[in-house]
Amino acid sequence: MEYIGIDVHKRDSQVCILGEGGEVVLEQRVRTQRERLGELLSKRSKARVLLEASTESEWVARYLEEMGHEVVVADPNFAPLYATRSRRVKTDKRDARSLSEACKLGAYRPAHRTSDARRHMKAQLAVREALVRTRTRYISLVSALVRYEGWRIADGEAESFVKRVAALPLPGRLMAQVAPLLNLMQHLNEQIAFMNGVLERVAHKDEQVSRLCTVPQVGPVTACAFVSAVDEPERFSGPHQVEAYLGLVPGEKSSGEKQHRGPITKTGDSRVRWLLIQAALSLLRVKRPETAHLREWAEKIAARRGKKIAVVALARRLAGILFAMMRDGTQYRPPQAQEEAA
């Protein structure tokens, strides 16, 4: 069997092929396109191929698998992956050779490859997030322009921003300045509402997502984001590993007898982390009986360490609850309901 390492990039990729005995059979630079990769690798006998996880790695891996090759997408943070590479000189050619050698030696850690359904869900969430961020920038700019002239826009939801601006008796020149942005925001509101509807339909059809939506203050967007990030609960040993995966645990720098814990690591999916923090804020703000135990727990932390730390702690605990529901196939049940059932 041959061992192939491919250093995949946006435009061009470097390929290194090793023979059974470890000798270099081929080193070549190729366009990162299906037809170019097909010309180079489709006629070769079945080989093991190693790629680094990246934006292009999934479609490249699937395409090579269609040719009959065994493909591994590796975690680029695994240090032994590049153990044989010199740190003083870094080139794509050296990286591809290191990948092929790691492929032959088995010195890699496979990265998780998300399922098609979850990848599609992530794409929908990314589109929605881009629309929301664009609307937020427009709202900030319009608010600033209006304040320059001594006017203030009433508080309210983002969806009603255009109406609240229209309700002000703004001078004609100022209205002409902000009108293009207001027109764009009307269209953005329609597109965001459409994406919300898409995610709501997903929540009704997807059993895991609909189950997570039973948690108070967790809607279809948060549930879809969490499910698409976790994907397969069995790949995590427990809730704490998921919390660390989402960057919600404190960073630590300890040596010997000295221990120092700092802010949360903020690794992993930033969208999921932000949505969980927003859900935690809502849990604290909306006083519902079924979340009283979570709110009381967070309020005790807030009294000792401050509200910001309490919100993050509640988001971390919420991540653990959602993971347990995915893993166990259960719906949310507050402690009172569990005691009554027992």
XYZ file of C-alpha atoms in Angstrom:
342
model
C 0.000 0.000 0.000
C 1.134 3.539 -0.759
C 0.959 6.345 1.804
C -0.071 9.780 0.589
C 0.219 13.075 2.414
C -1.553 16.117 0.962
C -0.950 19.621 2.291
C -4.264 21.123 1.182
C -4.574 24.841 0.477
C -7.161 27.113 -1.119
C -5.565 27.287 -4.592
C -2.765 24.719 -4.789
C -1.942 21.606 -2.760
C 1.300 19.709 -2.307
C 1.186 15.906 -2.690
C 3.806 13.447 -1.437
C 3.474 9.696 -2.081
C 5.566 7.122 -0.215
C 5.933 3.513 -1.257
C 5.561 0.460 0.966
C 9.180 0.722 2.080
C 9.019 4.455 2.820
C 10.716 5.630 -0.377
C 9.432 8.771 -2.093
C 7.449 7.746 -5.177
C 6.107 11.153 -6.198
C 6.182 14.766 -5.044
C 4.019 17.166 -7.011
C 2.116 20.415 -6.652
C -1.456 20.301 -7.960
C -4.426 22.638 -8.236
C -6.979 22.101 -5.473
C -9.662 21.106 -7.970
C -11.555 17.859 -8.431
C -10.388 17.257 -11.990
C -6.698 17.913 -11.143
C -6.782 15.647 -8.089
C -8.593 13.025 -10.169
C -5.945 13.121 -12.900
C -3.216 12.527 -10.327
C -4.778 9.972 -7.962
C -7.794 8.281 -9.576
C -5.744 5.664 -11.473
C -3.495 4.733 -8.539
C -4.181 1.591 -6.496
C -5.888 1.935 -3.122
C -3.744 4.032 -0.771
C -4.009 5.575 2.669
C -4.261 9.369 2.453
C -3.650 11.815 5.297
C -4.943 15.409 5.268
C -5.018 18.135 7.877
C -8.449 19.357 8.970
C -9.166 22.614 7.131
C -11.882 24.391 5.167
C -11.246 22.328 2.017
C -10.353 19.032 3.715
C -13.871 17.555 3.880
C -14.745 17.787 0.195
C -11.246 16.634 -0.759
C -11.548 13.653 1.599
C -14.968 12.685 0.237
C -13.755 12.980 -3.345
C -10.730 10.785 -2.670
C -12.924 8.237 -0.895
C -15.066 8.057 -4.020
C -11.904 6.971 -5.869
C -11.510 4.088 -3.405
C -8.728 5.484 -1.217
C -8.688 5.251 2.573
C -8.708 8.860 3.831
C -7.884 10.171 7.308
C -8.523 13.814 8.241
C -6.059 14.573 11.049
C -6.128 17.015 13.943
C -3.476 19.671 13.078
C -2.913 20.398 16.798
C -1.507 16.910 17.420
C 2.229 17.575 17.903
C 3.623 14.147 16.770
C 2.042 14.766 13.363
C 5.041 16.922 12.411
C 7.643 15.308 14.656
C 10.069 14.744 11.777
C 9.822 18.261 10.362
C 12.480 20.866 11.054
C 11.084 23.868 12.889
C 13.610 26.197 11.262
C 12.366 25.680 7.709
C 8.690 25.324 6.818
C 7.506 24.721 3.259
C 4.502 23.003 1.728
C 6.810 20.327 0.324
C 8.205 19.517 3.769
C 4.697 19.548 5.282
C 3.381 17.115 2.670
C 6.338 14.772 3.243
C 5.770 14.954 7.026
C 2.110 14.088 6.476
C 2.973 11.089 4.328
C 5.489 9.851 6.918
C 2.955 10.332 9.722
C 0.453 8.417 7.577
C 2.859 5.472 7.258
C 3.822 5.505 10.962
C 0.293 6.121 12.257
C 1.524 9.244 14.100
C -1.725 11.188 13.834
C -4.963 11.777 15.710
C -8.081 11.645 13.510
C -10.269 14.737 13.622
C -14.031 14.352 13.895
C -15.778 14.517 10.531
C -19.242 15.998 10.856
C -22.152 14.232 9.165
C -23.817 15.714 6.073
C -26.952 16.732 7.978
C -24.964 18.558 10.650
C -22.700 20.258 8.111
C -25.788 21.538 6.294
C -27.209 22.763 9.605
C -23.949 24.593 10.363
C -24.097 26.286 6.968
C -27.633 27.521 7.647
C -26.547 28.877 11.022
C -23.556 30.626 9.436
C -25.808 32.329 6.873
C -28.208 33.480 9.581
C -25.343 34.785 11.712
C -23.939 36.781 8.786
C -27.342 38.383 8.205
C -27.772 39.241 11.900
C -24.273 40.723 12.164
C -24.871 42.851 9.071
C -28.136 44.179 10.523
C -26.387 44.934 13.818
C -23.734 47.010 12.014
C -26.427 48.962 10.179
C -28.316 49.607 13.419
C -25.147 50.912 15.090
C -24.367 53.233 12.184
C -27.897 54.630 11.891
C -28.084 55.162 15.658
C -24.783 57.063 15.591
C -25.849 59.278 12.664
C -29.112 60.109 14.400
C -27.370 60.906 17.677
C -24.979 63.267 15.884
C -27.987 65.478 15.172
C -29.356 65.325 18.715
C -32.076 62.688 18.208
C -32.464 59.425 20.090
C -34.148 56.254 18.905
C -36.469 54.506 21.365
C -35.343 51.162 22.762
C -36.825 48.002 21.291
C -36.197 44.821 19.350
C -33.989 44.850 16.266
C -36.939 43.801 14.082
C -38.777 47.048 14.909
C -35.786 49.366 14.447
C -36.903 50.692 11.056
C -40.366 51.591 12.409
C -38.858 53.317 15.440
C -36.640 55.450 13.213
C -39.553 56.275 10.911
C -41.568 57.462 13.905
C -39.052 60.271 14.585
C -39.549 63.683 12.920
C -36.063 63.640 11.434
C -34.895 66.480 9.126
C -35.072 65.674 5.430
C -31.291 65.695 4.930
C -30.720 63.263 7.811
C -33.513 60.981 6.623
C -31.965 60.928 3.157
C -28.651 59.825 4.695
C -30.070 56.859 6.611
C -32.771 55.831 4.102
C -30.516 53.446 2.088
C -29.587 51.560 5.240
C -33.194 51.407 6.415
C -34.257 49.970 3.053
C -31.541 47.318 3.278
C -32.611 46.496 6.840
C -36.150 45.793 5.737
C -34.817 43.201 3.308
C -32.472 41.802 5.984
C -35.398 41.421 8.387
C -37.244 39.368 5.770
C -34.222 37.119 5.140
C -33.559 36.630 8.869
C -37.219 35.747 9.411
C -36.955 33.249 6.555
C -33.844 31.621 8.087
C -35.571 31.506 11.489
C -38.440 29.668 9.834
C -36.032 27.202 8.234
C -34.417 26.440 11.589
C -37.821 26.110 13.274
C -38.809 23.500 10.698
C -35.538 21.693 11.334
C -36.304 21.763 15.063
C -39.679 20.092 14.444
C -38.227 17.369 12.202
C -34.948 16.636 14.028
C -35.530 14.581 17.165
C -32.370 15.743 18.953
C -33.012 19.422 18.244
C -36.673 19.271 19.286
C -35.637 17.546 22.528
C -33.199 20.340 23.409
C -35.870 22.943 22.698
C -37.744 21.681 25.797
C -35.152 23.511 27.934
C -36.513 26.975 28.888
C -34.881 29.851 26.955
C -33.290 27.426 24.469
C -34.832 28.032 21.064
C -34.317 26.417 17.652
C -31.211 28.485 16.838
C -29.371 27.579 20.057
C -30.500 23.946 19.865
C -29.416 23.593 16.217
C -26.053 25.203 16.946
C -25.380 22.916 19.917
C -26.433 19.732 18.115
C -24.358 20.573 15.029
C -21.292 21.262 17.195
C -21.559 18.097 19.305
C -22.846 15.932 16.414
C -22.143 12.549 18.052
C -22.410 12.583 21.882
C -20.546 9.280 22.210
C -17.283 10.887 21.093
C -17.163 12.794 24.392
C -16.392 11.120 27.712
C -18.779 13.362 29.630
C -20.245 16.863 30.087
C -16.967 18.381 31.278
C -15.227 17.423 28.034
C -18.006 19.098 26.037
C -17.722 22.233 28.181
C -13.967 22.291 27.502
C -14.563 21.616 23.780
C -16.783 24.716 23.638
C -14.227 26.876 25.478
C -16.349 27.408 28.589
C -13.800 26.172 31.151
C -11.138 28.364 32.812
C -7.687 28.363 31.299
C -4.957 27.066 33.566
C -1.200 27.633 33.842
C 0.148 25.516 36.669
C 3.638 24.320 37.471
C 4.788 22.490 40.572
C 2.972 23.856 43.594
C 1.782 26.965 41.790
C -1.683 26.905 40.271
C -3.212 29.732 38.281
C -6.599 29.730 36.603
C -7.517 32.525 34.278
C -10.461 33.452 32.003
C -12.261 30.816 29.973
C -10.275 29.354 27.079
C -12.745 30.448 24.353
C -11.717 27.530 22.142
C -14.110 25.715 19.825
C -17.265 27.054 18.220
C -17.676 30.728 19.185
C -21.252 30.794 17.855
C -22.395 28.052 20.236
C -20.570 29.656 23.148
C -22.219 33.043 22.493
C -25.677 31.486 22.155
C -25.279 29.564 25.414
C -24.281 32.765 27.211
C -27.335 34.536 25.760
C -29.524 31.650 26.955
C -27.945 31.919 30.414
C -28.708 35.650 30.529
C -32.329 34.917 29.595
C -32.583 32.264 32.317
C -31.476 34.839 34.883
C -33.735 37.569 33.528
C -36.928 35.544 33.002
C -38.053 34.138 36.336
C -39.756 30.855 35.502
C -40.553 28.215 38.158
C -38.977 25.364 36.180
C -35.597 27.145 36.120
C -35.630 28.439 39.697
C -32.950 25.957 40.801
C -30.574 27.116 38.050
C -31.260 30.780 38.748
C -30.696 30.369 42.502
C -27.457 28.497 41.869
C -26.188 31.262 39.554
C -27.264 34.025 41.939
C -25.150 32.477 44.701
C -22.125 32.554 42.388
C -22.937 36.162 41.408
C -22.989 37.174 45.084
C -19.496 35.731 45.569
C -17.749 36.401 42.244
C -19.862 38.816 40.217
C -22.579 38.557 37.576
C -20.300 38.004 34.567
C -18.671 34.939 36.091
C -22.092 33.669 37.161
C -23.454 33.970 33.618
C -20.520 32.023 32.164
C -20.862 29.381 34.896
C -24.562 29.039 34.085
C -23.785 28.745 30.362
C -21.280 26.001 31.180
C -23.846 24.146 33.284
C -26.424 24.582 30.533
C -23.987 22.993 28.062
C -23.679 20.001 30.396
C -27.473 19.668 30.639
C -27.928 19.827 26.870
C -25.190 17.255 26.319
C -26.752 14.858 28.850
C -30.098 15.203 27.080
C -28.482 14.384 23.723
C -26.564 11.428 25.158
C -29.451 9.935 27.165
C -32.275 10.783 24.754
C -34.282 12.580 27.455
C -36.287 15.783 27.646
C -35.742 18.553 30.160
C -37.311 17.888 33.548
C -36.828 20.272 36.493
C -35.906 18.721 39.869
C -39.484 19.077 41.176
C -40.853 16.957 38.307
C -38.136 14.346 38.838
C -38.970 14.082 42.537
C -42.703 13.707 41.813
C -41.994 10.999 39.205
C -39.823 9.130 41.702
